mmCIF file of N, CA and C in Angstrom:
data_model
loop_
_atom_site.group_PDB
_atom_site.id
_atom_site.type_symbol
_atom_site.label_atom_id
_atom_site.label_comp_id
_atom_site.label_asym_id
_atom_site.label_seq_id
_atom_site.Cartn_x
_atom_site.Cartn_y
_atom_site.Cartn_z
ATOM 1 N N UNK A 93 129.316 76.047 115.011
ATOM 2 C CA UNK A 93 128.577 75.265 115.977
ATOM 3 C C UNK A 93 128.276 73.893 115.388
ATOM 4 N N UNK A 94 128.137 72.755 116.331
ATOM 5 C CA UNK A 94 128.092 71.565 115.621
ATOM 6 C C UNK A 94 126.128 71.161 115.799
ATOM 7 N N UNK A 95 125.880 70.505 115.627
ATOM 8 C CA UNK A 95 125.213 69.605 115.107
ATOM 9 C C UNK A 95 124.028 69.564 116.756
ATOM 10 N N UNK A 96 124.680 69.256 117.901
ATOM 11 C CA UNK A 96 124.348 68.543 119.052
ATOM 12 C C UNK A 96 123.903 70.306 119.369
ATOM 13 N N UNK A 97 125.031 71.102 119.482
ATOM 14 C CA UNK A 97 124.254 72.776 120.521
ATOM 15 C C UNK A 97 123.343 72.904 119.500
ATOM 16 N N UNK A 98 122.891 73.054 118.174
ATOM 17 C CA UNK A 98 121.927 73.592 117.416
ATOM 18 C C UNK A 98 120.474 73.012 117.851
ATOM 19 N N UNK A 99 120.929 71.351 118.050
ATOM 20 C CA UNK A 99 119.774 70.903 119.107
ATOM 21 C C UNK A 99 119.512 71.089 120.499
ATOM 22 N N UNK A 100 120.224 71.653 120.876
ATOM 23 C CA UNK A 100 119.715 71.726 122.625
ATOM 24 C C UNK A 100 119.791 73.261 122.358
ATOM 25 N N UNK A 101 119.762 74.085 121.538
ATOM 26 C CA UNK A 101 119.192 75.580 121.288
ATOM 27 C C UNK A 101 117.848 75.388 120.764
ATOM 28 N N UNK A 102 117.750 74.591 120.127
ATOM 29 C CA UNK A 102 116.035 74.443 119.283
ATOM 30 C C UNK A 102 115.139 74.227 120.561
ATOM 31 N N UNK A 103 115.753 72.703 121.414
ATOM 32 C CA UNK A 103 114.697 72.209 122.192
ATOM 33 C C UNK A 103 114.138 73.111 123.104
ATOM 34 N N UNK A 104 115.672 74.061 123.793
ATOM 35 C CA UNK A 104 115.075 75.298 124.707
ATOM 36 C C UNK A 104 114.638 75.883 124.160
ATOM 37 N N UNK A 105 114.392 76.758 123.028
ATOM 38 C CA UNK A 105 113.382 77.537 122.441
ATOM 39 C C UNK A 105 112.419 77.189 122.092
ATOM 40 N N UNK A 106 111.883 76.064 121.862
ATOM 41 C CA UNK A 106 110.523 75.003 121.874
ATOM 42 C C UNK A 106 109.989 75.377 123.061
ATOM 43 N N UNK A 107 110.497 74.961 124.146
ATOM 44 C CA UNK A 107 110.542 74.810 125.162
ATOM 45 C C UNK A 107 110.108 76.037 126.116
ATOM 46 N N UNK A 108 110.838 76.758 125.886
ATOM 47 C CA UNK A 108 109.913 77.953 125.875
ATOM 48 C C UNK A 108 108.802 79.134 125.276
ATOM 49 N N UNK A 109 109.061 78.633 123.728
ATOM 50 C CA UNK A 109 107.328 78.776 123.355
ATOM 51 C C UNK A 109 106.357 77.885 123.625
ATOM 52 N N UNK A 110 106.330 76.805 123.875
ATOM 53 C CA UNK A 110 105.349 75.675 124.772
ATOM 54 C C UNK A 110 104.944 76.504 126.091
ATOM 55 N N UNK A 111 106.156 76.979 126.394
ATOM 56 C CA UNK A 111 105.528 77.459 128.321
ATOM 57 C C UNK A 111 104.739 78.745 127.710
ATOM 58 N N UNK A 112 105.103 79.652 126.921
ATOM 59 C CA UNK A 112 104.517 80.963 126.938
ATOM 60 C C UNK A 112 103.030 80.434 126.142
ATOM 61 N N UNK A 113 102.490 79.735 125.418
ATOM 62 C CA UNK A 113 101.641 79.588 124.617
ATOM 63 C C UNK A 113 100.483 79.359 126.294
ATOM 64 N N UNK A 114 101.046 77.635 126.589
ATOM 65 C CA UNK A 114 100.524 77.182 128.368
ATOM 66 C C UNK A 114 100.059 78.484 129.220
ATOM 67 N N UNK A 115 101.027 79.322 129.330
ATOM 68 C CA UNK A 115 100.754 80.675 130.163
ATOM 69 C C UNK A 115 99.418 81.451 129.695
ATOM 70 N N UNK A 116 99.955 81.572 128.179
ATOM 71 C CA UNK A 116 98.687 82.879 127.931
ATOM 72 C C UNK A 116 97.248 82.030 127.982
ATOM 73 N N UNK A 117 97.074 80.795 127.532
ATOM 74 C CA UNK A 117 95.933 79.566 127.528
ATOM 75 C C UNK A 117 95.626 80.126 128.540
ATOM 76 N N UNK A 118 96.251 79.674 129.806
ATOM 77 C CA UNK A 118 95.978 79.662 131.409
ATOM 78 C C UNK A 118 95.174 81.063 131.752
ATOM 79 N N UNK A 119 95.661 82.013 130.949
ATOM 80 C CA UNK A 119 94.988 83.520 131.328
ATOM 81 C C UNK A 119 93.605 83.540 130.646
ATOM 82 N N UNK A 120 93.554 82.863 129.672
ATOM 83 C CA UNK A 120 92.152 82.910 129.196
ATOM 84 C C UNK A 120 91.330 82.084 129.685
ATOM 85 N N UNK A 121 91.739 80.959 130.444
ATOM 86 C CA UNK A 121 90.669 80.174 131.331
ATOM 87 C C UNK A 121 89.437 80.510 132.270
ATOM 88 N N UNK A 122 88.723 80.731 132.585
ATOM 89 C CA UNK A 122 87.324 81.019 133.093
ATOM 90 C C UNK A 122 86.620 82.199 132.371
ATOM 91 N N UNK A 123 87.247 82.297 131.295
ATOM 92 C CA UNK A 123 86.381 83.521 130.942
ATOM 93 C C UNK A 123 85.244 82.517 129.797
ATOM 94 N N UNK A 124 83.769 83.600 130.121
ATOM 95 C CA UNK A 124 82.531 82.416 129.613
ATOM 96 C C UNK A 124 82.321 83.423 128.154
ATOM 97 N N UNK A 125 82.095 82.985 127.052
ATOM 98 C CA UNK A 125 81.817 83.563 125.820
ATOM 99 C C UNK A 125 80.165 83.900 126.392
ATOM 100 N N UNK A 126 80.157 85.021 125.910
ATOM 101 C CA UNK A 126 78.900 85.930 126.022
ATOM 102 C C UNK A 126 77.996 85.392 125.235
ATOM 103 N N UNK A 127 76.622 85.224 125.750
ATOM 104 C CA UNK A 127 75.377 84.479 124.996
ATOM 105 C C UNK A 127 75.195 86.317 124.062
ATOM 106 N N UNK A 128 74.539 85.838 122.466
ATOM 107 C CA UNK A 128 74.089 86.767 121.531
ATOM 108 C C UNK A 128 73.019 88.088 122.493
ATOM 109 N N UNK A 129 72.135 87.055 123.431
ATOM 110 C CA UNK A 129 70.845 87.613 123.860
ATOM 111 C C UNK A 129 71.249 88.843 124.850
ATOM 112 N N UNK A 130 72.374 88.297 125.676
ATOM 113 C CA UNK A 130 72.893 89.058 126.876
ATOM 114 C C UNK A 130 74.199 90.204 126.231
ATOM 115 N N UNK A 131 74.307 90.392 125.381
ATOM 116 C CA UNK A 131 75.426 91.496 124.784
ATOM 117 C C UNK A 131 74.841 92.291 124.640
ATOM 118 N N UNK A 132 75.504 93.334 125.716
ATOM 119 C CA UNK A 132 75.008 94.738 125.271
ATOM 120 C C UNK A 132 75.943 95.089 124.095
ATOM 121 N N UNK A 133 75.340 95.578 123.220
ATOM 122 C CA UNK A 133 76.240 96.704 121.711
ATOM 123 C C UNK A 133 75.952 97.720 122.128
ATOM 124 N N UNK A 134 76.752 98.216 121.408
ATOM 125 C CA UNK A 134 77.217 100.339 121.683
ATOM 126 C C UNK A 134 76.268 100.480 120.359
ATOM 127 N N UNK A 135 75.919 101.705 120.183
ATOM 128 C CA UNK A 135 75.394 101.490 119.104
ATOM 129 C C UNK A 135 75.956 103.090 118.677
ATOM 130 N N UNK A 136 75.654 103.521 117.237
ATOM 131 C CA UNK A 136 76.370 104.492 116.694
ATOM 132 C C UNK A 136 75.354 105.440 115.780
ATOM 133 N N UNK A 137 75.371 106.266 115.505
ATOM 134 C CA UNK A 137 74.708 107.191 115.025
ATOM 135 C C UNK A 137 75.141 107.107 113.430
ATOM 136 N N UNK A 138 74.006 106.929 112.301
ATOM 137 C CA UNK A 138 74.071 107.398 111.557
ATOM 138 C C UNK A 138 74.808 108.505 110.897
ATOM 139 N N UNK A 139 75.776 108.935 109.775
ATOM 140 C CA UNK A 139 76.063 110.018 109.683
ATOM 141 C C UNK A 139 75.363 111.234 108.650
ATOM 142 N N UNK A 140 73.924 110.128 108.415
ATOM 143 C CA UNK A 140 73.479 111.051 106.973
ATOM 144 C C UNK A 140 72.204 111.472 107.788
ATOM 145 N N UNK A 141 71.046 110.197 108.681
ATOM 146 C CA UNK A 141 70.166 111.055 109.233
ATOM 147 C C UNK A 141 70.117 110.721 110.708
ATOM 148 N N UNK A 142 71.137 110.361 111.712
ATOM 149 C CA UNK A 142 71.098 110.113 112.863
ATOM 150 C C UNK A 142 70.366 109.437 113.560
ATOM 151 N N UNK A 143 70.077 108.174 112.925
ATOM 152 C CA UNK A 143 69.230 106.963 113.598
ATOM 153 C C UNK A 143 70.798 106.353 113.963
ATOM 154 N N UNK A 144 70.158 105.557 115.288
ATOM 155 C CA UNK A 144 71.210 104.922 115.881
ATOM 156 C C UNK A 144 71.076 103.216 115.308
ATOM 157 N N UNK A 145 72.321 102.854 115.195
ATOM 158 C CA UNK A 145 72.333 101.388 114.938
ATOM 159 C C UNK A 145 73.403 100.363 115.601
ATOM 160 N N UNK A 146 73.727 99.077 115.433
ATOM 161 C CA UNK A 146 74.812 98.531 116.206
ATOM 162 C C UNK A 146 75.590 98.303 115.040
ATOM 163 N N UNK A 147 77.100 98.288 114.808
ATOM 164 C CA UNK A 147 77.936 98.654 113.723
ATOM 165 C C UNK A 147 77.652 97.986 112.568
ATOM 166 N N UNK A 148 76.831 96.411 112.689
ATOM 167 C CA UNK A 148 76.579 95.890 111.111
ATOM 168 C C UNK A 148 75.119 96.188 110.708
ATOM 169 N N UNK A 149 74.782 96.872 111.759
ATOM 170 C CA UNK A 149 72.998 97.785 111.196
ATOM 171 C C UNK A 149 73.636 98.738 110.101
ATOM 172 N N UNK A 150 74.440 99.649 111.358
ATOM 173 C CA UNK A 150 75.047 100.935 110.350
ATOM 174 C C UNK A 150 75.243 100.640 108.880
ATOM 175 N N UNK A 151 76.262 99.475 108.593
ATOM 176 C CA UNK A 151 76.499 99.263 107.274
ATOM 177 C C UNK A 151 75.989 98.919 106.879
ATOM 178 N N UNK A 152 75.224 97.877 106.936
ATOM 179 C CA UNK A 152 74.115 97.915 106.400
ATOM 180 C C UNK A 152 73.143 98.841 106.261
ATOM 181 N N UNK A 153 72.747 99.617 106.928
ATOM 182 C CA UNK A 153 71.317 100.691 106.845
ATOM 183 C C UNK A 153 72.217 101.641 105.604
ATOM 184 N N UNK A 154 73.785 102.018 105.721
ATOM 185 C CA UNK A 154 74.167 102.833 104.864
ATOM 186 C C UNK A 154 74.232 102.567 103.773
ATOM 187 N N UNK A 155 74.713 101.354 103.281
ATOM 188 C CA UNK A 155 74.049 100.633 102.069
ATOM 189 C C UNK A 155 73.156 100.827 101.454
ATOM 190 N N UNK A 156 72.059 99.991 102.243
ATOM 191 C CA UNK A 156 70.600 100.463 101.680
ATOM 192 C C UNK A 156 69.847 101.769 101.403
ATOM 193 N N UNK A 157 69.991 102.685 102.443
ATOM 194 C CA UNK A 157 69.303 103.587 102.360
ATOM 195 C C UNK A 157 70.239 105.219 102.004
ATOM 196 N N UNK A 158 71.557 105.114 102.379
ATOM 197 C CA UNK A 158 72.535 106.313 101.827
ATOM 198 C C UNK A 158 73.636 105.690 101.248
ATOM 199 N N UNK A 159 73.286 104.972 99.679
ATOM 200 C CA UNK A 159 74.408 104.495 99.001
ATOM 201 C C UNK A 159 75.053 105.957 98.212
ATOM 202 N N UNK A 160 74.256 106.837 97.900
ATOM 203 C CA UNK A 160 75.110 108.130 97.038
ATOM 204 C C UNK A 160 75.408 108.813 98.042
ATOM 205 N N UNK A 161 75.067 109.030 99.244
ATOM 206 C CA UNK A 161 75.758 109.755 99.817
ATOM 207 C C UNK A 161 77.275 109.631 100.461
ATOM 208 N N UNK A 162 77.274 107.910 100.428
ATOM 209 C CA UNK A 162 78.168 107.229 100.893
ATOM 210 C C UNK A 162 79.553 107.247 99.798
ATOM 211 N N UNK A 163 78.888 106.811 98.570
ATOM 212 C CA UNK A 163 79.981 107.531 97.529
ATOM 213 C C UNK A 163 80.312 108.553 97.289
ATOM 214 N N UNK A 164 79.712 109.873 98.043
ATOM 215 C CA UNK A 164 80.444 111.382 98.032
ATOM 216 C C UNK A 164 81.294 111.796 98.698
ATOM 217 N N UNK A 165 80.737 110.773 100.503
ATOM 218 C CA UNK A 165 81.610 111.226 101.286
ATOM 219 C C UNK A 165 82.825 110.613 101.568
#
């Protein structure tokens, strides 16, 4: 292949990762990032004494308060 198709193969494949990038952008448009205050979290149960927490409580609370148990299990 010479020189000239290697470029008009590049530009269409540019060319169409430009449109697909444009596309998926376009799908994420109106969506509003959630304020901290208004997020509901799931929250999860402890596995050493079943207090519930939201996942960086958990690791944290397991840390602090069941670090040997955490290294057994």
């Amino acid at each position: 292949m010479d020189a000239d198709t290697w470029s008009v193969r590049l530009s269409s494949a540019s060319k169409r990762y430009q449109s697909s990038l444009e596309s998926r952008s376009n799908m994420l448009m109106g969506f509003e990032e959630i304020d901290e205050e208004d997020d509901i979290r799931e929250e999860f149960p402890c596995p050493f004494c079943s207090e519930y927490f939201d996942i960086v409580g958990l690791c944290c609370h397991i840390d602090d308060e069941h670090p040997v148990e955490a290294k057994n299990g």
